XYZ file of C-alpha atoms in Angstrom:
622
model
C 39.892 -4.543 -37.136
C 39.068 -0.685 -36.048
C 39.393 -0.891 -39.547
C 42.495 -1.638 -39.059
C 43.140 -1.128 -36.434
C 46.514 -3.111 -37.653
C 49.379 -3.525 -35.300
C 51.865 -1.912 -37.344
C 49.959 -4.275 -39.421
C 47.209 -2.187 -39.215
C 44.239 -3.372 -37.837
C 43.107 -2.169 -35.302
C 42.093 -2.353 -36.509
C 42.378 -2.130 -35.898
C 43.538 -2.971 -38.661
C 45.774 -3.805 -36.183
C 48.330 -1.989 -34.900
C 49.753 -4.155 -37.509
C 48.365 -6.033 -40.406
C 51.311 -6.014 -42.742
C 49.449 -6.360 -45.946
C 47.018 -3.597 -45.354
C 49.855 -1.269 -44.834
C 49.396 -0.843 -48.490
C 50.628 2.658 -48.397
C 53.679 2.148 -46.241
C 55.714 0.641 -49.036
C 55.502 3.848 -50.969
C 55.131 6.576 -48.388
C 58.849 7.116 -47.978
C 58.998 8.406 -51.520
C 55.679 10.222 -51.515
C 55.612 13.711 -52.922
C 52.850 16.217 -53.367
C 51.236 16.300 -56.749
C 52.108 19.448 -58.650
C 50.006 22.405 -57.607
C 48.776 20.896 -54.332
C 50.947 22.748 -51.858
C 48.881 25.907 -51.571
C 45.222 24.931 -52.043
C 45.167 21.962 -49.657
C 45.721 23.930 -46.488
C 45.222 27.448 -45.251
C 48.209 29.630 -44.564
C 50.353 28.233 -41.799
C 49.040 29.586 -38.538
C 51.422 30.364 -35.755
C 50.306 30.058 -32.157
C 51.899 30.414 -28.792
C 53.090 27.150 -27.287
C 50.602 25.601 -24.895
C 51.568 25.521 -21.187
C 53.450 22.322 -20.342
C 50.667 21.098 -18.060
C 48.165 21.406 -20.931
C 50.225 19.259 -23.344
C 49.535 15.508 -23.346
C 52.397 13.487 -24.861
C 51.708 9.880 -25.853
C 54.555 7.451 -26.590
C 53.688 5.068 -29.431
C 55.674 2.183 -30.871
C 54.313 2.450 -34.380
C 55.132 4.996 -37.047
C 52.522 6.715 -39.201
C 51.975 5.141 -42.606
C 49.861 8.015 -43.929
C 47.864 11.001 -42.723
C 45.484 10.643 -45.654
C 42.068 9.262 -44.638
C 42.027 7.489 -47.998
C 45.295 5.623 -47.418
C 45.956 5.146 -43.704
C 45.562 1.649 -42.274
C 47.889 1.441 -39.269
C 46.327 1.783 -35.848
C 48.297 4.889 -34.937
C 47.249 6.571 -38.189
C 43.568 5.666 -38.023
C 43.515 6.710 -34.359
C 44.860 10.117 -35.374
C 42.264 10.436 -38.110
C 39.491 9.627 -35.653
C 40.628 12.671 -33.712
C 40.604 14.982 -36.706
C 37.604 13.970 -38.824
C 34.080 13.070 -37.738
C 32.325 9.904 -38.968
C 28.592 9.686 -39.621
C 28.147 7.795 -36.359
C 30.288 7.124 -33.320
C 30.519 4.294 -30.776
C 29.183 4.949 -27.289
C 32.135 4.630 -24.910
C 30.185 2.472 -22.453
C 28.900 -0.271 -24.721
C 29.887 0.569 -28.327
C 26.321 1.089 -29.525
C 25.967 3.594 -32.377
C 25.347 7.188 -31.356
C 25.226 10.391 -33.379
C 28.402 11.746 -34.883
C 28.208 13.950 -37.938
C 24.758 12.431 -38.463
C 22.148 13.137 -35.773
C 19.802 10.388 -36.961
C 19.457 7.738 -39.644
C 16.687 5.507 -40.958
C 16.139 2.932 -43.713
C 13.381 2.660 -46.233
C 10.906 -0.193 -45.918
C 12.954 -2.404 -48.233
C 16.196 -1.418 -46.416
C 17.763 -0.350 -49.706
C 17.734 3.405 -49.092
C 19.219 5.009 -46.004
C 18.659 8.647 -45.077
C 20.949 10.459 -42.651
C 20.281 13.840 -41.080
C 23.566 15.763 -41.001
C 24.289 17.980 -38.008
C 23.703 21.637 -38.809
C 25.903 24.432 -37.526
C 29.097 22.365 -37.527
C 32.094 24.005 -39.189
C 35.412 22.887 -40.586
C 38.432 24.324 -38.829
C 38.856 26.867 -41.644
C 35.398 28.267 -40.899
C 33.450 26.727 -43.780
C 30.205 24.888 -43.057
C 30.152 21.084 -42.859
C 27.310 19.784 -45.042
C 25.836 16.585 -46.417
C 27.645 17.361 -49.663
C 30.968 16.715 -47.916
C 29.771 13.254 -46.914
C 28.304 12.496 -50.341
C 31.518 13.606 -52.049
C 33.631 11.443 -49.694
C 31.630 8.297 -50.429
C 31.434 8.996 -54.153
C 35.200 9.460 -54.276
C 35.619 6.010 -52.662
C 33.200 4.577 -55.232
C 34.845 6.078 -58.309
C 38.571 6.386 -57.569
C 40.482 3.147 -57.008
C 43.359 4.929 -55.285
C 40.998 6.761 -52.934
C 39.376 3.427 -52.071
C 42.666 1.974 -50.812
C 41.856 1.984 -47.099
C 38.045 2.117 -46.919
C 36.739 0.923 -50.258
C 35.120 -2.160 -48.738
C 32.465 0.029 -47.112
C 31.032 1.207 -50.424
C 31.166 -1.838 -52.706
C 27.431 -2.357 -52.154
C 26.525 1.314 -52.677
C 24.483 2.095 -55.784
C 24.213 5.872 -55.411
C 25.019 8.552 -52.820
C 23.496 12.034 -52.942
C 22.938 15.140 -50.833
C 19.484 16.615 -51.643
C 20.054 19.337 -49.047
C 22.837 20.563 -46.735
C 21.480 18.388 -43.911
C 20.249 15.350 -45.843
C 22.422 12.477 -47.047
C 20.886 9.598 -49.014
C 22.671 6.297 -49.666
C 21.058 3.808 -52.047
C 22.198 0.177 -51.835
C 22.304 -2.691 -54.315
C 21.126 -5.081 -51.615
C 20.491 -4.855 -47.852
C 23.574 -4.094 -45.758
C 23.641 -4.583 -41.987
C 26.491 -2.160 -41.344
C 24.857 1.135 -42.266
C 25.209 2.426 -38.698
C 28.819 1.216 -38.730
C 30.424 3.090 -41.620
C 33.900 3.802 -40.259
C 34.806 6.294 -42.947
C 36.297 9.716 -42.100
C 34.215 12.416 -43.775
C 36.524 15.001 -45.377
C 35.940 18.589 -46.555
C 35.089 18.525 -50.251
C 36.454 22.036 -50.869
C 39.884 20.871 -49.724
C 40.175 17.322 -51.033
C 38.643 17.852 -54.479
C 41.884 19.649 -55.371
C 43.970 16.472 -54.969
C 45.161 15.111 -58.315
C 46.453 11.665 -57.371
C 45.112 10.050 -54.189
C 47.683 7.284 -54.282
C 50.511 9.807 -53.835
C 49.015 12.483 -51.642
C 49.998 11.826 -48.025
C 48.406 14.896 -46.389
C 51.607 15.634 -44.471
C 53.121 18.791 -45.905
C 50.781 21.671 -45.115
C 49.548 22.436 -41.620
C 47.170 22.942 -39.959
C 45.074 20.325 -41.754
C 41.419 21.274 -42.148
C 39.179 18.993 -40.103
C 36.152 18.949 -37.809
C 37.140 16.528 -35.038
C 38.092 17.260 -31.419
C 41.706 17.931 -32.458
C 43.385 19.602 -35.435
C 46.535 18.201 -37.050
C 49.093 20.936 -36.500
C 52.500 19.432 -37.281
C 54.207 16.188 -38.266
C 57.700 14.800 -38.650
C 58.023 11.329 -40.134
C 59.162 8.636 -37.686
C 59.283 11.244 -34.937
C 56.025 12.888 -33.846
C 52.561 14.149 -34.716
C 51.312 17.278 -32.964
C 47.621 18.114 -32.637
C 45.926 21.094 -31.055
C 42.524 21.195 -29.419
C 39.599 22.218 -31.604
C 37.981 24.841 -29.387
C 34.861 24.798 -31.574
C 34.266 21.026 -31.500
C 30.531 20.425 -31.197
C 30.808 18.020 -28.243
C 32.983 20.533 -26.400
C 36.690 21.326 -26.529
C 39.257 18.846 -25.153
C 40.746 19.791 -21.776
C 44.333 19.437 -23.025
C 45.393 22.212 -25.415
C 47.831 19.977 -27.291
C 48.174 16.253 -27.939
C 51.502 14.875 -29.162
C 52.063 11.335 -30.412
C 55.782 10.628 -30.107
C 57.300 7.628 -31.882
C 59.726 5.348 -30.041
C 61.290 2.502 -31.942
C 62.606 1.097 -28.647
C 59.736 0.335 -26.263
C 62.059 0.200 -23.240
C 63.107 3.759 -24.080
C 59.438 4.794 -24.137
C 58.902 3.270 -20.690
C 61.994 5.081 -19.413
C 60.601 8.326 -20.841
C 57.381 7.760 -18.889
C 59.358 7.305 -15.673
C 61.279 10.518 -16.273
C 58.119 12.448 -17.116
C 59.142 13.083 -20.720
C 55.863 11.519 -21.843
C 52.574 11.146 -20.004
C 51.300 7.910 -21.559
C 52.818 4.728 -23.017
C 50.757 2.528 -25.307
C 53.255 -0.197 -26.183
C 53.578 -2.211 -29.367
C 50.639 -2.470 -29.081
C 50.882 -3.336 -25.360
C 53.555 -3.155 -22.707
C 55.420 -6.387 -22.092
C 54.723 -8.200 -18.813
C 58.178 -7.218 -17.550
C 57.631 -3.554 -18.412
C 54.208 -3.519 -16.776
C 55.543 -5.225 -13.647
C 58.378 -2.714 -13.389
C 55.882 0.167 -13.401
C 53.496 -1.271 -10.811
C 53.815 0.659 -7.583
C 55.836 3.486 -9.152
C 54.915 6.883 -7.765
C 52.543 8.854 -9.995
C 52.202 6.001 -12.506
C 49.118 3.887 -13.113
C 49.063 0.694 -15.195
C 45.883 -0.127 -17.082
C 45.513 -3.861 -17.773
C 42.195 -4.796 -19.386
C 40.740 -7.282 -21.878
C 41.838 -6.209 -25.333
C 40.148 -5.939 -28.705
C 43.002 -7.531 -30.620
C 44.025 -10.977 -31.702
C 47.580 -12.222 -32.158
C 47.979 -14.696 -34.973
C 50.214 -16.536 -37.375
C 49.259 -16.126 -41.036
C 50.175 -18.526 -43.824
C 50.937 -17.395 -47.360
C 48.175 -19.165 -49.316
C 49.840 -18.402 -52.641
C 49.802 -14.679 -53.396
C 47.539 -13.809 -56.309
C 45.642 -10.900 -57.796
C 42.085 -10.534 -59.051
C 43.202 -11.000 -62.645
C 44.395 -14.515 -61.768
C 48.124 -13.830 -61.785
C 50.187 -15.543 -59.124
C 53.255 -13.960 -57.598
C 55.560 -14.219 -54.615
C 57.509 -17.246 -53.475
C 55.516 -18.891 -50.697
C 56.518 -22.512 -50.067
C 54.220 -24.766 -52.158
C 53.908 -27.278 -49.314
C 51.732 -24.751 -47.474
C 49.050 -25.105 -50.142
C 48.262 -28.481 -48.550
C 45.688 -28.066 -45.763
C 47.163 -31.036 -43.905
C 50.518 -29.277 -43.672
C 48.918 -26.091 -42.359
C 46.931 -28.057 -39.783
C 50.084 -29.924 -38.772
C 51.977 -26.692 -38.133
C 49.183 -25.275 -36.009
C 48.688 -28.534 -34.113
C 52.301 -28.158 -33.013
C 51.662 -24.705 -31.481
C 51.115 -24.738 -27.713
C 48.854 -21.736 -27.079
C 48.918 -22.240 -23.316
C 52.690 -21.888 -23.272
C 52.461 -18.714 -25.356
C 49.957 -17.172 -22.919
C 51.803 -18.349 -19.796
C 55.409 -17.813 -20.859
C 55.350 -15.017 -23.421
C 52.372 -12.934 -22.272
C 52.752 -14.160 -18.668
C 49.014 -14.322 -18.184
C 48.228 -10.939 -19.764
C 46.291 -12.641 -22.566
C 43.692 -15.331 -23.264
C 44.342 -18.414 -25.393
C 43.331 -17.864 -29.015
C 40.484 -19.745 -30.663
C 38.277 -18.074 -33.254
C 38.910 -14.931 -35.256
C 36.869 -12.554 -33.050
C 38.130 -11.856 -29.479
C 35.908 -12.831 -26.509
C 35.409 -9.125 -25.718
C 32.814 -9.171 -28.497
C 30.665 -11.905 -27.002
C 27.958 -11.877 -29.689
C 30.480 -12.990 -32.326
C 32.977 -14.937 -30.239
C 33.308 -18.463 -31.634
C 35.016 -21.594 -30.325
C 35.877 -24.633 -32.461
C 34.095 -27.862 -31.597
C 36.060 -30.559 -29.779
C 36.686 -32.595 -32.912
C 37.431 -29.477 -34.943
C 39.961 -27.824 -32.660
C 43.592 -27.756 -33.735
C 44.747 -28.407 -30.187
C 48.372 -28.906 -29.218
C 49.101 -32.438 -30.408
C 52.623 -32.987 -31.814
C 51.905 -36.645 -32.549
C 48.895 -35.720 -34.663
C 50.983 -33.063 -36.419
C 53.578 -35.670 -37.376
C 50.902 -38.021 -38.712
C 49.391 -35.261 -40.848
C 52.779 -34.503 -42.371
C 53.334 -38.187 -43.093
C 49.899 -38.434 -44.733
C 50.696 -35.410 -46.883
C 53.830 -37.162 -48.127
C 56.381 -35.068 -46.234
C 58.428 -37.751 -44.527
C 61.681 -37.555 -42.616
C 65.091 -38.633 -43.833
C 67.672 -40.553 -41.835
C 68.664 -37.354 -40.051
C 65.079 -36.639 -38.997
C 64.588 -33.771 -41.464
C 61.247 -33.366 -43.238
C 61.734 -33.367 -46.968
C 59.744 -31.384 -49.490
C 58.508 -32.826 -52.776
C 61.758 -31.593 -54.315
C 63.758 -33.731 -51.882
C 65.118 -30.736 -50.001
C 64.533 -30.182 -46.247
C 61.443 -28.118 -45.418
C 62.445 -24.739 -43.992
C 59.899 -21.951 -43.522
C 60.558 -18.220 -43.405
C 58.507 -16.413 -40.764
C 58.164 -12.632 -40.995
C 58.288 -10.804 -37.675
C 58.464 -7.230 -36.446
C 61.925 -6.275 -35.291
C 60.401 -3.994 -32.655
C 57.939 -6.547 -31.254
C 59.416 -8.684 -28.439
C 56.409 -11.031 -28.568
C 57.160 -11.969 -32.176
C 60.728 -12.809 -31.285
C 59.802 -14.826 -28.194
C 57.043 -16.804 -29.910
C 59.362 -17.314 -32.885
C 61.845 -19.178 -30.696
C 59.101 -21.487 -29.450
C 57.959 -22.149 -33.022
C 61.507 -23.022 -34.018
C 61.633 -25.542 -31.171
C 58.162 -27.045 -31.745
C 58.500 -27.338 -35.512
C 62.059 -28.565 -35.158
C 60.728 -31.616 -33.323
C 58.682 -32.348 -36.447
C 61.841 -32.126 -38.558
C 60.914 -28.733 -40.009
C 63.424 -25.881 -40.129
C 62.518 -22.237 -39.568
C 64.165 -18.866 -40.077
C 62.811 -15.863 -38.208
C 63.001 -12.793 -40.451
C 62.604 -9.863 -38.037
C 62.494 -6.674 -40.082
C 61.823 -3.004 -39.500
C 59.816 -3.071 -42.717
C 57.653 -6.170 -43.124
C 55.409 -4.402 -45.611
C 57.492 -4.862 -48.748
C 57.954 -8.655 -48.558
C 54.364 -9.077 -47.379
C 52.863 -7.147 -50.290
C 55.146 -8.994 -52.673
C 54.051 -12.361 -51.286
C 57.668 -13.157 -50.394
C 57.143 -14.985 -47.130
C 55.932 -18.372 -45.925
C 54.312 -17.376 -42.637
C 54.056 -14.082 -40.771
C 52.977 -12.767 -37.395
C 49.672 -11.009 -37.834
C 47.154 -9.206 -35.660
C 44.210 -6.832 -35.848
C 42.220 -4.575 -33.592
C 38.651 -5.791 -34.066
C 35.651 -3.470 -34.108
C 32.313 -4.066 -32.386
C 30.953 -4.870 -35.833
C 33.155 -7.617 -37.362
C 32.437 -6.835 -41.002
C 35.725 -5.136 -41.784
C 38.081 -7.769 -40.383
C 36.089 -10.441 -42.194
C 36.142 -8.480 -45.466
C 39.944 -8.509 -45.679
C 39.845 -12.263 -46.325
C 37.437 -12.123 -49.256
C 38.414 -12.589 -52.890
C 37.258 -9.026 -53.537
C 40.034 -7.721 -51.272
C 42.802 -9.077 -53.511
C 44.878 -6.549 -55.474
C 43.683 -5.902 -59.030
C 47.102 -6.881 -60.434
C 50.403 -7.927 -58.846
C 51.554 -4.320 -59.143
C 48.570 -2.995 -57.192
C 47.806 -3.088 -53.487
C 44.533 -4.534 -52.309
C 42.781 -4.520 -48.950
C 43.626 -8.185 -48.422
C 45.392 -9.275 -45.263
C 47.218 -12.342 -46.595
C 45.742 -13.172 -50.016
C 43.053 -15.618 -48.827
C 40.397 -16.261 -51.479
C 37.823 -18.954 -50.751
C 34.379 -19.062 -52.365
C 32.859 -20.800 -49.340
C 34.032 -18.053 -47.018
C 32.912 -15.375 -49.483
C 29.398 -16.806 -49.538
C 29.106 -16.691 -45.760
C 30.558 -13.199 -45.661
C 27.968 -11.947 -48.162
C 25.118 -13.538 -46.215
C 26.105 -11.977 -42.882
C 26.460 -8.556 -44.473
C 22.889 -8.676 -45.783
C 21.326 -10.084 -42.586
C 19.570 -7.576 -40.306
C 18.396 -9.991 -37.621
C 21.089 -9.905 -34.889
C 20.886 -13.569 -33.896
C 20.894 -14.860 -37.467
C 23.729 -12.542 -38.412
C 25.808 -13.638 -35.425
C 25.292 -17.261 -36.449
C 26.499 -16.504 -39.980
C 29.551 -14.656 -38.683
C 30.438 -17.678 -36.563
C 30.051 -19.949 -39.578
C 32.458 -17.684 -41.478
C 34.906 -17.892 -38.566
C 34.569 -21.677 -38.582
C 35.325 -21.788 -42.299
C 38.361 -19.535 -41.859
C 39.588 -21.750 -39.017
C 39.222 -24.937 -41.050
C 41.114 -23.478 -43.991
C 44.143 -23.186 -41.716
C 45.529 -19.995 -43.209
C 45.101 -18.085 -39.946
C 46.091 -19.416 -36.523
C 44.885 -17.139 -33.715
C 47.284 -17.881 -30.870
C 46.167 -15.356 -28.259
C 43.963 -12.398 -27.409
C 46.390 -10.003 -25.657
C 45.254 -7.673 -22.912
C 45.520 -3.932 -23.412
C 48.435 -3.144 -21.099
C 49.369 0.539 -20.962
C 50.459 3.127 -18.407
C 50.152 6.844 -17.697
C 51.310 9.459 -15.221
C 48.698 10.495 -12.682
C 50.592 13.728 -11.990
C 49.921 14.694 -15.620
C 46.541 13.075 -16.288
C 43.875 13.462 -13.611
C 41.270 11.301 -15.337
C 40.789 9.607 -18.684
C 38.047 7.466 -20.248
C 38.548 3.772 -20.963
C 36.422 1.911 -23.496
C 34.416 0.089 -22.414
C 34.147 2.167 -19.275
C 34.053 -0.759 -16.830
C 37.308 -2.368 -18.018
C 38.715 -1.292 -21.328
C 41.589 0.195 -23.266
C 42.724 3.816 -23.502
C 44.872 3.780 -26.631
C 43.365 2.601 -29.918
C 39.720 2.993 -28.969
C 36.738 2.804 -31.293
C 36.478 6.560 -31.073
C 38.176 9.604 -29.598
C 36.869 9.336 -26.045
C 40.165 8.857 -24.200
C 42.053 11.887 -25.476
C 38.952 14.063 -25.726
C 37.959 13.264 -22.134
C 41.436 13.473 -20.563
C 41.737 16.047 -17.788
C 45.110 17.611 -16.877
C 46.208 16.878 -13.326
C 46.632 20.604 -12.666
C 43.157 21.392 -14.019
C 40.699 23.024 -11.690
C 37.962 20.852 -13.184
C 36.662 18.054 -11.012
C 36.730 15.671 -13.932
C 36.476 15.187 -17.657
C 33.435 15.003 -19.825
C 32.365 11.511 -18.906
C 30.801 8.999 -21.209
C 27.475 9.789 -19.595
C 27.894 13.389 -20.642
C 28.737 12.244 -24.142
C 25.309 10.773 -24.546
C 23.289 13.514 -22.877
C 21.754 15.801 -25.443
C 22.457 13.528 -28.385
C 20.662 10.310 -27.496
C 17.368 11.949 -28.337
C 18.666 12.509 -31.843
C 19.047 8.808 -32.550
C 16.170 7.361 -34.446
C 15.315 4.032 -32.844
C 14.659 1.693 -35.708
C 11.747 -0.668 -35.498
C 11.755 -4.375 -36.270
C 14.803 -5.734 -38.057
C 16.234 -2.254 -38.386
C 16.718 -2.001 -34.612
C 19.671 -4.315 -34.938
C 21.588 -1.583 -36.691
C 21.253 0.659 -33.690
C 23.214 -1.950 -31.771
C 26.285 -2.389 -33.931
C 29.465 -0.652 -34.972
C 32.818 -1.895 -36.194
C 36.470 -0.896 -35.194
C 38.925 1.081 -36.690
C 40.181 -0.787 -37.277
C 40.468 0.071 -35.431
C 41.542 -0.690 -37.736
C 42.380 -1.153 -38.721
C 45.197 -1.558 -37.863
């Protein structure tokens, strides 16, 4: 989930383009200010540069605004995608099949007991300000996540099992674990320059958006930003894999997706990602247009309805105002048994999606799970009515379902004001639940973060971009992801805390055997499904479009049939070739692997599994 990738949560992630709750920072970013004394030391002097030629500028229209440019806070898909472009991770995902390949680390290996992992850090790599990238930067990044609660906001789940992290030499990073962890080749954590970030006083308030250019070591350098408007990046000519072909990359925010599509037609932008995808009508209108290509491929996201399980914090305090009837599993199952997934796929997504089942999309076949025949919450309005009757929520003479307080049941459903799918599905829910005697109000807001974090909702549209390794999107439903107190923000998606699920999550994390781990992940998905707090309605396709008179070639992930925007890496924008370029093509995924594959240490026995897995940003992560 990325992570997460959220949808404008995250994830996704990715963490999805949004996973409302993990947008933990969004609620406060509008008022963020730099901590005193940070303005000068956190960035070099502003560098001025001549504007890049128009044909060397790639402009991407996005339907999600940035929540934060801090690697310690960002959770939305657009933000984590930007950070993937500006900071290297220890390992990357191969664009063809998402296996782990060298990133900042050229190799990695575990000790015999799998409790100590040693990474060889790439030598000769420099930060954009000219200073050397070393293992100390990585050690400092992980230690900051381990010791600073604010810094752990977005990626703290990766280090909860870390005992100690050290850098014995500039090219040697050592991570000691409390117990085995199967995701050590899937640590989706941006490594930051210690000499820059150690000057930050308060990580909860520093948004990394005031001084440019921002020091990084990825294929692009953050050069400029205007909130709710654009982010401008310039190519890192010294990037170790080779410089991007486009000199500049601009992410331009459009609140109105139709306006973004119109901008693509007029040539004002070169690529449209959607929110997170184009609608069927928008995609159809672009098919056959001169110089425009539509990419429609299986996605890495799920589209779901989340139930407020009773917001609570780790210290046991309850908060929010979720309807108490939803604490009854029979009520939750009744609501989901009244949802016709086929209609949602056929009528709302118009075939550009697959019916939802388990928590992990079918794109990740090793972890894809389907409920058994007797377990499935299939569309069955009669069964839904019986479950409500059994739970004691009967109808009055007017056919209205009454709560235990004698008042008609009416649920508030949070939706994104900018997402047409939320609105369309919401109307179907109102109709389907209305036949059960249940009322519904659709609360479509520009800002779903505040009520979500406060637990002031009954149900909400949810979705994450899932990574090749599912650990992150599973972790956001553990008790450990809850906020410390009601005033804090945790990594939780929607406040789920179930000891049975937690036990399965812990087991899969410690399991190195791929088959046994996959089985445990599926058991965790089964448990999550039975709880009824998450109803995955669909797995949307990645539907996006770009101008072929601006972009000659660009890498999808996976290469055979995959997405361009929101990848588990930076391959699309790094590989993109301008249409006017004299080059015959971009640096293909094959070229990505050449010269670095030899640096991967193939692990023997159980350890080999780790060379086969990576998780999303979130995708994340939103």
